[in-house]
Coordinates of C-alpha atoms in Angstrom, one line a residue:
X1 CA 126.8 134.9 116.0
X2 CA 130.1 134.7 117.4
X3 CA 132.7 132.9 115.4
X4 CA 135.5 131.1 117.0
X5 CA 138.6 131.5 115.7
X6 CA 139.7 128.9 113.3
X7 CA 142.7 127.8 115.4
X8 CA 140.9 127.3 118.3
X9 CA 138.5 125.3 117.0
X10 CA 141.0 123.2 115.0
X11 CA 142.6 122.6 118.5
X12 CA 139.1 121.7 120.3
X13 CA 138.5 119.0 117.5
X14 CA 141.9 118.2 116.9
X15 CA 145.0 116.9 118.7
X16 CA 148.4 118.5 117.3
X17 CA 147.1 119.8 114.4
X18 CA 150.0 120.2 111.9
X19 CA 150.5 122.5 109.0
X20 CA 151.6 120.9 106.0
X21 CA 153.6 123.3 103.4
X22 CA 152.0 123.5 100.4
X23 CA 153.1 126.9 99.0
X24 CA 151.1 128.7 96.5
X25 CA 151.4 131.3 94.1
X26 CA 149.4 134.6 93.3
X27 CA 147.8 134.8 90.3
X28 CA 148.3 137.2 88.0
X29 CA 145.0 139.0 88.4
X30 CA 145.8 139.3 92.3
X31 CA 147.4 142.7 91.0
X32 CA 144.1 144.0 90.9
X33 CA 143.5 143.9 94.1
X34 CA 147.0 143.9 95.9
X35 CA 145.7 146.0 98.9
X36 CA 143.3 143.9 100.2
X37 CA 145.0 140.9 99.7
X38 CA 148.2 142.4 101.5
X39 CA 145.8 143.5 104.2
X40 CA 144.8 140.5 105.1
X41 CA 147.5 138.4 104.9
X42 CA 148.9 141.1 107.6
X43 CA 146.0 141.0 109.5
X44 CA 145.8 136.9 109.5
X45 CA 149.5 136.1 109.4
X46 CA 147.9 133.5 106.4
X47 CA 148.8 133.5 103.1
X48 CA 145.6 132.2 102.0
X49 CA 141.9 131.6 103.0
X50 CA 142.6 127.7 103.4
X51 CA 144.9 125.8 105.5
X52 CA 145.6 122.4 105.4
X53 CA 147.7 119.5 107.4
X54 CA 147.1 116.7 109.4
X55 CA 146.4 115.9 113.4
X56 CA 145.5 112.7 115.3
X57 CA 141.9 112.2 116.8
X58 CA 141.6 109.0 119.2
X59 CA 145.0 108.3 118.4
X60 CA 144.5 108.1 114.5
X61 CA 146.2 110.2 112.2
X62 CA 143.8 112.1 110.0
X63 CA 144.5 114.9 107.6
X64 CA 142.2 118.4 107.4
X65 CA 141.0 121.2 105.6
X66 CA 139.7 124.6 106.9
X67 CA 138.5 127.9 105.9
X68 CA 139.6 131.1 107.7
X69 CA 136.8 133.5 107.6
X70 CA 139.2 136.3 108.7
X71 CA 140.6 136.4 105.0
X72 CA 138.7 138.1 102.5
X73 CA 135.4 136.1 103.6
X74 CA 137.5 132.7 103.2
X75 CA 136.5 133.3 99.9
X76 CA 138.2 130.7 97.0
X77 CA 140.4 132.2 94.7
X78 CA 142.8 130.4 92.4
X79 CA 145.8 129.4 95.1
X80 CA 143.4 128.7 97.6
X81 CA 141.6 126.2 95.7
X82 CA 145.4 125.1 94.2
X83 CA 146.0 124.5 98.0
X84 CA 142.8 122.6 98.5
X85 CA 143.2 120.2 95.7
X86 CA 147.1 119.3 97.0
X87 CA 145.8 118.9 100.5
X88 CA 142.8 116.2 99.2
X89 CA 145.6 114.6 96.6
X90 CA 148.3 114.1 99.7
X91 CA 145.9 113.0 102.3
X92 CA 144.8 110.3 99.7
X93 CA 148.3 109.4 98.5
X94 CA 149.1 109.0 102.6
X95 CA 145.0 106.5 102.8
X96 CA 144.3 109.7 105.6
X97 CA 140.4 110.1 106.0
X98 CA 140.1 113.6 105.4
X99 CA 137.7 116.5 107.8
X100 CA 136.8 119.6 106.5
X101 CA 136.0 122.8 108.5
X102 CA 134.1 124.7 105.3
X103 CA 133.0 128.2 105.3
X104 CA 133.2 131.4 103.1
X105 CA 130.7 132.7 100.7
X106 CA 132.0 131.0 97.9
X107 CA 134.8 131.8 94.6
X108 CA 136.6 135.3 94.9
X109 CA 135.3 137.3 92.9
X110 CA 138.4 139.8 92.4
X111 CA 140.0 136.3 90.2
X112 CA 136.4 136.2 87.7
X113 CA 135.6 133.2 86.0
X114 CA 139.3 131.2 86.7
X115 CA 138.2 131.1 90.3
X116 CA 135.3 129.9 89.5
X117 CA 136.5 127.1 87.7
X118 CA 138.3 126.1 90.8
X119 CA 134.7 124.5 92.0
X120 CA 135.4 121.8 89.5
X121 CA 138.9 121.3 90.3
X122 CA 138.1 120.8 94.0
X123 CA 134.8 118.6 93.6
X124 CA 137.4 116.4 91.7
X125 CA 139.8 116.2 94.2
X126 CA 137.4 115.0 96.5
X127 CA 135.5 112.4 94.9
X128 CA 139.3 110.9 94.1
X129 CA 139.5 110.5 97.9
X130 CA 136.5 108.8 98.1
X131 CA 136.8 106.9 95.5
X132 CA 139.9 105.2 97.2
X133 CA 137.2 104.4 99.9
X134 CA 138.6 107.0 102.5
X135 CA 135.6 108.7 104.9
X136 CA 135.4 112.5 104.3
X137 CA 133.5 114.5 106.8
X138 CA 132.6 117.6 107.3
X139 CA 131.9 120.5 109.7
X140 CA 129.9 123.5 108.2
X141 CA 130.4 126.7 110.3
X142 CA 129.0 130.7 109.9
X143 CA 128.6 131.7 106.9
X144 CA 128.8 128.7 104.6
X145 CA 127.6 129.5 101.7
X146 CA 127.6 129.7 97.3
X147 CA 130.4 128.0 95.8
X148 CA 132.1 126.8 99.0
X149 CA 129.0 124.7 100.0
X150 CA 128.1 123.5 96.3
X151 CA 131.3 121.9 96.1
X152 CA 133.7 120.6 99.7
X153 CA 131.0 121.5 101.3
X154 CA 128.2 119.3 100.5
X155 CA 129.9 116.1 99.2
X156 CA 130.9 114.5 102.8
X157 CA 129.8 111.1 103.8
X158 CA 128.5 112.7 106.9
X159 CA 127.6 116.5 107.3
X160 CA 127.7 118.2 110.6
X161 CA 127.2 121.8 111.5
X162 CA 127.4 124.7 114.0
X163 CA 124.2 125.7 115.8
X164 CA 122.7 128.3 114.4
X165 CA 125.2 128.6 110.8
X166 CA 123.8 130.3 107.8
X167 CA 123.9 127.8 105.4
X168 CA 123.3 127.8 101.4
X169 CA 123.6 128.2 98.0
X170 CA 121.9 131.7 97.2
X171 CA 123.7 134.6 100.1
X172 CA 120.6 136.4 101.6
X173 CA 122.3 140.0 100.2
X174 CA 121.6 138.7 96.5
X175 CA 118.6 137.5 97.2
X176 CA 117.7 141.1 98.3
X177 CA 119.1 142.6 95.6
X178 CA 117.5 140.4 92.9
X179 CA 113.8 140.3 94.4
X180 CA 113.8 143.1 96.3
X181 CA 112.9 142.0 99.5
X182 CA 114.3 139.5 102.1
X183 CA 115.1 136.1 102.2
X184 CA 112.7 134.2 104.2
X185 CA 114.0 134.0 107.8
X186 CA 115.2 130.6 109.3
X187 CA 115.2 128.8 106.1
X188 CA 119.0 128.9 105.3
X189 CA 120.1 128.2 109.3
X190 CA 121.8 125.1 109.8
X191 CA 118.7 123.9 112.7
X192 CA 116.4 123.9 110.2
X193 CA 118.4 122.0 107.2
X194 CA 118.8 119.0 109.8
X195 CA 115.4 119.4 110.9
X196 CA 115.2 119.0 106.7
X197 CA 117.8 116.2 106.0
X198 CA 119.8 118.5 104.5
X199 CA 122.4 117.9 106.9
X200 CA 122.8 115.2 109.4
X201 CA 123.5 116.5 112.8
X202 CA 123.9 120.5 114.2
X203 CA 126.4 120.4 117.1
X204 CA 128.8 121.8 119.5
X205 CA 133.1 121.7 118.7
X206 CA 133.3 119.5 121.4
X207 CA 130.3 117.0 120.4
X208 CA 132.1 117.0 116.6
X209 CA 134.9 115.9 117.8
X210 CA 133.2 113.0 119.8
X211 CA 131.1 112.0 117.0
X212 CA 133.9 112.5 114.6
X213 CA 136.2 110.0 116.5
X214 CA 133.1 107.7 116.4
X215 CA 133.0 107.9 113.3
X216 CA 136.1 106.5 112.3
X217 CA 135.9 103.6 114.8
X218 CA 133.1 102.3 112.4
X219 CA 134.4 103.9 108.8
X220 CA 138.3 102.5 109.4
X221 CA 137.6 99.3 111.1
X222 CA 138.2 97.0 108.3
X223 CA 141.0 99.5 106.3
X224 CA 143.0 99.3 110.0
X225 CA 142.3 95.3 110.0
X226 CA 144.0 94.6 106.9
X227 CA 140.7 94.0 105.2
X228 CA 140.3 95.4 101.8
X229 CA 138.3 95.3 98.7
X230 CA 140.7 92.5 97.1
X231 CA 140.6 90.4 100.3
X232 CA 137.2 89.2 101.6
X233 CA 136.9 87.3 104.7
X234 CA 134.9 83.1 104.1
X235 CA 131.9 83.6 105.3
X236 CA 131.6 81.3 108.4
X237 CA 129.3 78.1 108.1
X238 CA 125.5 78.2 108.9
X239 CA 124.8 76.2 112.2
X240 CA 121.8 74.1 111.9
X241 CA 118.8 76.0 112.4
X242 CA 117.0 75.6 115.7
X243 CA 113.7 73.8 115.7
X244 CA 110.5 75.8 115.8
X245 CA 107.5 74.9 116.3
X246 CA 104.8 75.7 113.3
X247 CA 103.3 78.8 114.4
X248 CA 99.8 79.4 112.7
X249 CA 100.5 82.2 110.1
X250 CA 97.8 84.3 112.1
X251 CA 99.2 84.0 115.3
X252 CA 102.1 85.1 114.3
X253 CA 100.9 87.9 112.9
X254 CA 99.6 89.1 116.0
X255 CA 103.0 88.7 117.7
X256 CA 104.6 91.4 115.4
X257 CA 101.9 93.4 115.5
X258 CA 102.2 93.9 119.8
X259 CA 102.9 97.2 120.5
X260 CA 105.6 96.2 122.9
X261 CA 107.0 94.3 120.5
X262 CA 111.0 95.8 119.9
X263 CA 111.7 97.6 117.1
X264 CA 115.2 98.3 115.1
X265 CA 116.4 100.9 117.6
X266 CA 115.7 98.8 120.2
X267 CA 118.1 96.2 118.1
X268 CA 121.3 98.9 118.0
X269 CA 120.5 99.6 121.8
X270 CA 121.1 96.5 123.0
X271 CA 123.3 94.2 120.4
X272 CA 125.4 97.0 118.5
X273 CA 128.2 99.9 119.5
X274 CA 129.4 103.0 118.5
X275 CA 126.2 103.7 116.9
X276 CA 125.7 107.2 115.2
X277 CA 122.5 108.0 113.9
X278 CA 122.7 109.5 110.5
X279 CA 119.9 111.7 109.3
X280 CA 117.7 111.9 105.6
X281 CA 118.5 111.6 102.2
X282 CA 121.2 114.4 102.2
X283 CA 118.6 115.9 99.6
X284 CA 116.1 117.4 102.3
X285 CA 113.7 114.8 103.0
X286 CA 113.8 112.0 105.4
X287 CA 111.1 109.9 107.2
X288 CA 110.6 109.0 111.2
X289 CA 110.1 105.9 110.2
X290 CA 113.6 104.6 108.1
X291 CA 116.7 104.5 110.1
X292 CA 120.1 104.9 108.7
X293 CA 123.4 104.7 110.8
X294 CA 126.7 103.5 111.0
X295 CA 127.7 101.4 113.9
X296 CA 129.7 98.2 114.9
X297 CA 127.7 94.5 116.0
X298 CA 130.9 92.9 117.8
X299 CA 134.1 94.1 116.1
X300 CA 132.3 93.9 112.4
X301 CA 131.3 97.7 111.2
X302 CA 128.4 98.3 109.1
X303 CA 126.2 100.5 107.7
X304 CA 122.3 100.0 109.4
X305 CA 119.7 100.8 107.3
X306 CA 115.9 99.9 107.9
X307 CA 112.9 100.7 109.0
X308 CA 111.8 101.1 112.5
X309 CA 108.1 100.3 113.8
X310 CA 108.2 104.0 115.8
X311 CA 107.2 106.3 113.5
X312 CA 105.1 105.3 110.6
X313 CA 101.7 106.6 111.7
X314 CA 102.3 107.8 108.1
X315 CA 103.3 105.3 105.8
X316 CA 106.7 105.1 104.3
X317 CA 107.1 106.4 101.0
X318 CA 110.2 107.3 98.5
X319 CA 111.9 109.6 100.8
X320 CA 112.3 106.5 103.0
X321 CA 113.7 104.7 100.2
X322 CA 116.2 107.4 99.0
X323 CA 117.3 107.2 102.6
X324 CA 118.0 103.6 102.2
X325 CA 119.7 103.9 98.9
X326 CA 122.2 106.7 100.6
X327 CA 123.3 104.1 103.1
X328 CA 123.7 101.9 100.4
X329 CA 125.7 104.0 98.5
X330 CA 127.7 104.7 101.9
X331 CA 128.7 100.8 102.3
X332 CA 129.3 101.2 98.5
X333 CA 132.0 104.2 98.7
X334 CA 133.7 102.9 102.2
X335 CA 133.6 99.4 101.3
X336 CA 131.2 98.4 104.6
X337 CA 129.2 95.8 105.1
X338 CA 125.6 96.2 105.0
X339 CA 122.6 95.2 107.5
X340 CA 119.6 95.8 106.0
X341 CA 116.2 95.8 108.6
X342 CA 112.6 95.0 107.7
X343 CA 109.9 95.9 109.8
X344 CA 106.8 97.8 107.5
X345 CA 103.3 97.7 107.7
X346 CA 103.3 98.8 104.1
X347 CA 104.6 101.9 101.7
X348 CA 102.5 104.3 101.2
X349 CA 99.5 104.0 98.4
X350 CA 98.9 107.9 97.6
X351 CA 98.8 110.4 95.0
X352 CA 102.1 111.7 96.3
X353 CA 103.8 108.4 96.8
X354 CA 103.0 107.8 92.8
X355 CA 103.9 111.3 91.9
X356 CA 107.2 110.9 93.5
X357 CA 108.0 107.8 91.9
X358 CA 107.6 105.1 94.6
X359 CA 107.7 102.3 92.0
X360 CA 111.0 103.6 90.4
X361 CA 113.0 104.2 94.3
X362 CA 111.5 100.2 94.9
X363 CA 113.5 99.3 91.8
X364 CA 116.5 101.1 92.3
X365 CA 116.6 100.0 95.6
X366 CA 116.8 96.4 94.8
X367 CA 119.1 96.7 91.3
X368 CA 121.4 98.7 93.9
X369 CA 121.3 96.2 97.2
X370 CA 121.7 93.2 94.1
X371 CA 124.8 95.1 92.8
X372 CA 126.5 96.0 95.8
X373 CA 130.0 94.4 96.3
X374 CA 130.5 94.5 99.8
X375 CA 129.1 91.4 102.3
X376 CA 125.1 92.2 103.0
X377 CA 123.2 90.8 105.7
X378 CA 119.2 91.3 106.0
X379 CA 116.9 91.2 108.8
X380 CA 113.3 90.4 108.8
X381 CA 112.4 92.1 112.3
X382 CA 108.6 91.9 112.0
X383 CA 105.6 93.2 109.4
X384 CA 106.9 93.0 106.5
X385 CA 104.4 94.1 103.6
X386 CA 104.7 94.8 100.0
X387 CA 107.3 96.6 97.8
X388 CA 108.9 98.7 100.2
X389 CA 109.8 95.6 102.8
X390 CA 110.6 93.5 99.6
X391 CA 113.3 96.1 98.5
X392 CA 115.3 95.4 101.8
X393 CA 115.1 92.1 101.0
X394 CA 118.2 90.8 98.9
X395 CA 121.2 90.1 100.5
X396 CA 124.3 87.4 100.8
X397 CA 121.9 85.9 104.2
X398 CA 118.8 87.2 104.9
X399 CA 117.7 86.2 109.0
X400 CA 114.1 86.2 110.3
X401 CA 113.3 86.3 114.1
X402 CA 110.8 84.0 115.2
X403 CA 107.2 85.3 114.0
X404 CA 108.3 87.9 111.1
X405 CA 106.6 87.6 107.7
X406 CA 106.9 88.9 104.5
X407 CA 104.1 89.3 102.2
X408 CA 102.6 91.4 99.0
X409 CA 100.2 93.9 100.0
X410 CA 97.3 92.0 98.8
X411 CA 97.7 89.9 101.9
X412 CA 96.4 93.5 104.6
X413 CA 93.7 93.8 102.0
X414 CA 90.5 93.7 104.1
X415 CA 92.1 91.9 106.8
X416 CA 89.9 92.9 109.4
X417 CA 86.5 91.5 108.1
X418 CA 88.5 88.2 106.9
X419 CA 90.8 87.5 109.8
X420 CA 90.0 84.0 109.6
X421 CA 91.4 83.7 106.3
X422 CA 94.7 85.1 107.1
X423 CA 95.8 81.4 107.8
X424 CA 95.9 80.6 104.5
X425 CA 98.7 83.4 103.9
X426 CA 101.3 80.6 105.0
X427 CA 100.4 79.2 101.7
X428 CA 101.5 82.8 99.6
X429 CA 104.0 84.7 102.3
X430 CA 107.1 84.6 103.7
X431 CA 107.5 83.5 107.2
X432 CA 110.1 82.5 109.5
X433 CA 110.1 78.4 110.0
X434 CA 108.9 78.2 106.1
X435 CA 110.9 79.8 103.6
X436 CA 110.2 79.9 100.0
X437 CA 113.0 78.9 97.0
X438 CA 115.7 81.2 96.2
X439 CA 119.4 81.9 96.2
X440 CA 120.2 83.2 99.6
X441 CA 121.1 81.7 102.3
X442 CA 118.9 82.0 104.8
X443 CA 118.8 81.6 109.0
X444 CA 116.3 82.3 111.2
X445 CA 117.1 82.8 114.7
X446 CA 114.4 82.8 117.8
X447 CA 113.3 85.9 118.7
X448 CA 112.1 87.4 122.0
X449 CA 109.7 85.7 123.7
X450 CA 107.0 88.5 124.0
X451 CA 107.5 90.5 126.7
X452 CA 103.7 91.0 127.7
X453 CA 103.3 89.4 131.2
X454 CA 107.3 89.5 131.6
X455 CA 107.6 93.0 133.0
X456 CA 111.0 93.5 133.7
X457 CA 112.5 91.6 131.0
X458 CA 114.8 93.1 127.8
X459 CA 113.9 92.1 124.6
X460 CA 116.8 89.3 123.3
X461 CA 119.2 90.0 120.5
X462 CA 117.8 89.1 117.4
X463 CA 121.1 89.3 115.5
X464 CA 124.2 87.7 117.0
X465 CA 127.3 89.3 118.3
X466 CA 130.2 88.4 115.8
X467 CA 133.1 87.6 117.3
X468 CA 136.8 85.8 116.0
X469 CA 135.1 82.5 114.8
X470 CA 131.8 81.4 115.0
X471 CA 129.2 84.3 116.2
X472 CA 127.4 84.3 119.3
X473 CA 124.4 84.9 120.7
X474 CA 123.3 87.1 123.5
X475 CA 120.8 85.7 126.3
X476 CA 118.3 88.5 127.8
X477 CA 119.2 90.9 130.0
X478 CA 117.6 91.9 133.5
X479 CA 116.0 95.4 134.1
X480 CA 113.2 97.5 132.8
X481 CA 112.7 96.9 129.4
X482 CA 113.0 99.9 127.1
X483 CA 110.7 101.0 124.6
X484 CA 111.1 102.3 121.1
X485 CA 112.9 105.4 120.9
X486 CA 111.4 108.4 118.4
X487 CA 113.3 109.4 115.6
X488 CA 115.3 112.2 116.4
X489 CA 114.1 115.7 115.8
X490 CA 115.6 118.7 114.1
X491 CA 118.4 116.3 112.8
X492 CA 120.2 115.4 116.4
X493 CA 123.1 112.9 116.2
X494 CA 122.8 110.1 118.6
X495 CA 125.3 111.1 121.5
X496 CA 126.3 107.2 121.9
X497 CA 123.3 105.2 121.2
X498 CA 119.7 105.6 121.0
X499 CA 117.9 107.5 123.7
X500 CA 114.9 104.8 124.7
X501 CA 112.3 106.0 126.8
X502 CA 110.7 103.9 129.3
X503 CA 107.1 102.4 129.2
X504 CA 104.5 100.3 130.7
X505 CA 101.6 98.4 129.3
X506 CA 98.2 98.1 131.4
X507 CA 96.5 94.9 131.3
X508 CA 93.8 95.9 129.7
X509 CA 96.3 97.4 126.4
X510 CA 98.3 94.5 126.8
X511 CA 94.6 92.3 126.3
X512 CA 93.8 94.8 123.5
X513 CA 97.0 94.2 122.0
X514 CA 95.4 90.7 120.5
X515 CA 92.0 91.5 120.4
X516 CA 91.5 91.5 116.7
X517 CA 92.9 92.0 113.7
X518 CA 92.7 95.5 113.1
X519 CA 95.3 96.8 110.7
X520 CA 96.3 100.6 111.5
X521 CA 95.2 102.2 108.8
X522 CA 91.9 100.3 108.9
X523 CA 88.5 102.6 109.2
X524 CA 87.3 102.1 112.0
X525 CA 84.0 101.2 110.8
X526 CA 85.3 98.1 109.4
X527 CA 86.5 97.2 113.0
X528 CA 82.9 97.7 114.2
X529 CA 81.9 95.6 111.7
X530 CA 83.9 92.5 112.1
X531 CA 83.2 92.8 115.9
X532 CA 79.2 92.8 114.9
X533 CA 79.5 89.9 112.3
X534 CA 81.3 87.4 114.7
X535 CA 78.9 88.6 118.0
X536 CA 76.9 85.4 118.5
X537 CA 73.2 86.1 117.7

């Protein structure tokens, strides 16, 4: 593929990008290979394979980090790593989020071992910047590759790439050489590590740059406010809850289970801004059904996790968890608040769910959500069934729109040939209008009316737009009313928001919708034979 120069795409992404001087020396093993070092620091007019300075993007000062494939490979030796670690130490002595433009195939090997070492010395560096809470992100380009992605490459908050970029640890030449054959095709391009959750997003210069100024809106928000760590905001006082009426548990169980019903991306569409959809587990899974993003509701930033009624035709399982557990470690390392979403059938109850250790990721999930220091807000949307929905669960408030439940997965157990019985589960759930004991503080807000026989209607925010004082809430909205958008695919960043496509309900699906109590995983069988017990002989 064609590689654009590294200027020119520093000045796409960038504005006035800056060199800072941070001279280096040779080492003294550069003497063995003076010539080609000479050669291309004629043919570059560099005199190493990184640069580094700072630029503005949106009118924010921001410092930067780039390889220059035209030098040696923009291969790390010793002064180019020496360079990297000063650039990282200065941008976090100035509180400068740091970007990265990786690429190269990894330590020089003219240098040996010394060079190598540099991997450490560099992967220090960074986690020093983020441990002062200051975003790193990064832009993987053609050929990115052994020790330059297994260090600065792979430890941004967010990870972005070129289309069509080899990416990986092992170069395709030495897997030849050790195997004798090929490396598989496609499996190291950048495509299919999003498509992976590998990485989060594969895009154009020009799209970085927009998602990259995004970014910041969300990850600097409270760091430009003044807010810090050491100075939390008082949490504003509770209104008095508004009166609802007391729902049978049943009923309300068929409300959340509508299929028009909104879901969490239906939520960021139409109550939150400068949304960026983030993508898996960084560790190559993910699941269509767990959402994890950075965005802002009102002028408050946050990391979104959750899990979105789209896109658990199969059941959510510890990839969906680990996902969760990255945007809690996010909120953790920028010091964001966190807004966690509940909205599950149920996790998944498999061999492979066991084998991957569904019961540990549930109790990480909560030690880490219990632990974490920055303000945490949860959501009950809808469903909310067993372990996985409980793990969302703790959190400085916890909200529940109108009809939402949560419950242990005894309570789907052979719901369709008792539905009848499933009013006694307002006895041993969760619902909104009767909360059990505990700690948090909770509010429950009304949600949406449903939307079946109100075409044209949006759904209404179910979480309130903060604003300087008290929050406020939103009132629905006119127009066609949006439906759930699908995860995604092949790891595409969200432009602006989420991409909702429309739909429409006939009356005989929006009948159906309430017909019985058939759970979505139910056999069908069962189904037939709830209908046959309750026909009247």
């Amino acid at each position: 593929m064609t590689r654009l120069p590294v200027d020119d795409l520093l000045s796409i992404v960038l504005d006035s990008p800056t060199p800072w001087e941070l001279p280096v020396r040779d080492p003294s093993c550069a003497a063995a290979y003076r010539p080609s070092l000479d050669a291309a620091r004629s043919k570059t007019g560099r005199d190493e394979s990184v640069l580094a300075g700072e630029a503005l993007l949106g009118g924010r000062r921001v410092a930067y980090v780039a390889g220059d494939p035209a030098f040696l490979g923009g291969s790390i030796g010793i002064a180019a790593g020496e360079r990297l670690t000063a650039a990282f130490e200065r941008a976090t002595r100035a509180k400068l989020p740091m970007i990265a433009f990786p690429v190269g195939g990894g330590t020089r090997m003219q240098e040996g071992t010394p060079a190598f070492l540099q991997m450490v010395k560099i992967t220090g560096a960074v986690m020093a910047h983020k441990a002062e809470n200051l975003p790193y992100l990064t832009y993987l380009r053609h050929p990115t590759t052994g020790g330059v992605f297994a260090s600065w490459g792979s430890l941004g908050h967010v990870t972005l790439a070129e289309p069509g970029a080899l990416v990986g640890f092992l170069g395709p030449r030495v897997f030849e050489a050790i195997y004798g054959e090929e490396f598989p095709p496609g499996v190291q391009l950048s495509d299919n590590l999003a498509h992976l959750g590998v990485i989060d997003a594969v895009c154009s210069p020009p799209e970085a740059r927009a998602t990259f100024d995004r970014l910041l809106r969300v990850m600097m928000a409270r760091r430009e406010r003044g807010l810090t760590s050491e100075a939390h905001a008082v949490a504003p006082a509770l209104p008095d809850p508004a009166p609802l009426p007391d729902t049978p548990a049943w009923e309300s169980i068929l409300h959340t289970r509508r299929p028009d019903r909104p879901g969490l991306r239906d939520l960021l569409e139409v109550a939150a801004r400068d949304v960026t959809m983030l993508n898996g587990t960084g560790d190559g899974e993910s699941h269509p059904g767990s959402v994890l993003a950075l965005a802002r509701f009102g002028e408050a930033p946050c990391v979104v996790i959750g899990q979105d009624r789209e896109g658990q035709d199969t059941p959510l399982g510890p990839a969906a968890l680990r996902e969760v557990r990255r945007g809690i470690r996010l909120a953790r390392e920028l010091r964001l608040p966190l807004v966690s979403v509940i909205d599950t059938t149920g996790g998944a109850l498999s061999k492979e769910a066991e084998e991957r250790g569904i019961a540990s990721e549930i109790a990480r999930t909560l030690s880490e959500l219990l632990t974490l220091p920055t303000p945490t807000v949860s959501l009950l949307m809808g469903q909310g069934t067993g372990g996985i929905a409980l793990a969302l669960n703790p959190a400085d408030r916890v909200l529940a729109s109108q009809h939402a439940w949560l419950a242990p997965p005894a309570a789907r157990r052979r719901v369709g040939d008792h539905a009848p019985d499933a009013r006694s589960c307002a006895g041993h759930g969760r619902r909104a209008g009767r909360p059990c004991g505990g700690t948090a503080r909770e509010r429950h807000r009304r949600s949406h009316r449903s939307r079946a026989g109100r075409p044209g209607a949006r759904p209404r925010r179910v979480l309130p737009r903060p604003g300087p004082g008290a929050a406020r809430g939103a009132a629905d909205g006119d127009g066609d009313p949006p439906s759930r958008a699908a995860r995604p695919t092949g790891g595409a960043l969200s432009g602006a928001r989420p991409v909702l496509r429309p739909a429409r309900l006939s009356a005989e699906a929006r009948a159906s919708s309430c017909a019985g109590p058939t759970w979505s995983r139910a056999p069908a069988r069962r189904e037939a034979a709830r209908r046959a017990r309750s026909r009247p002989p």
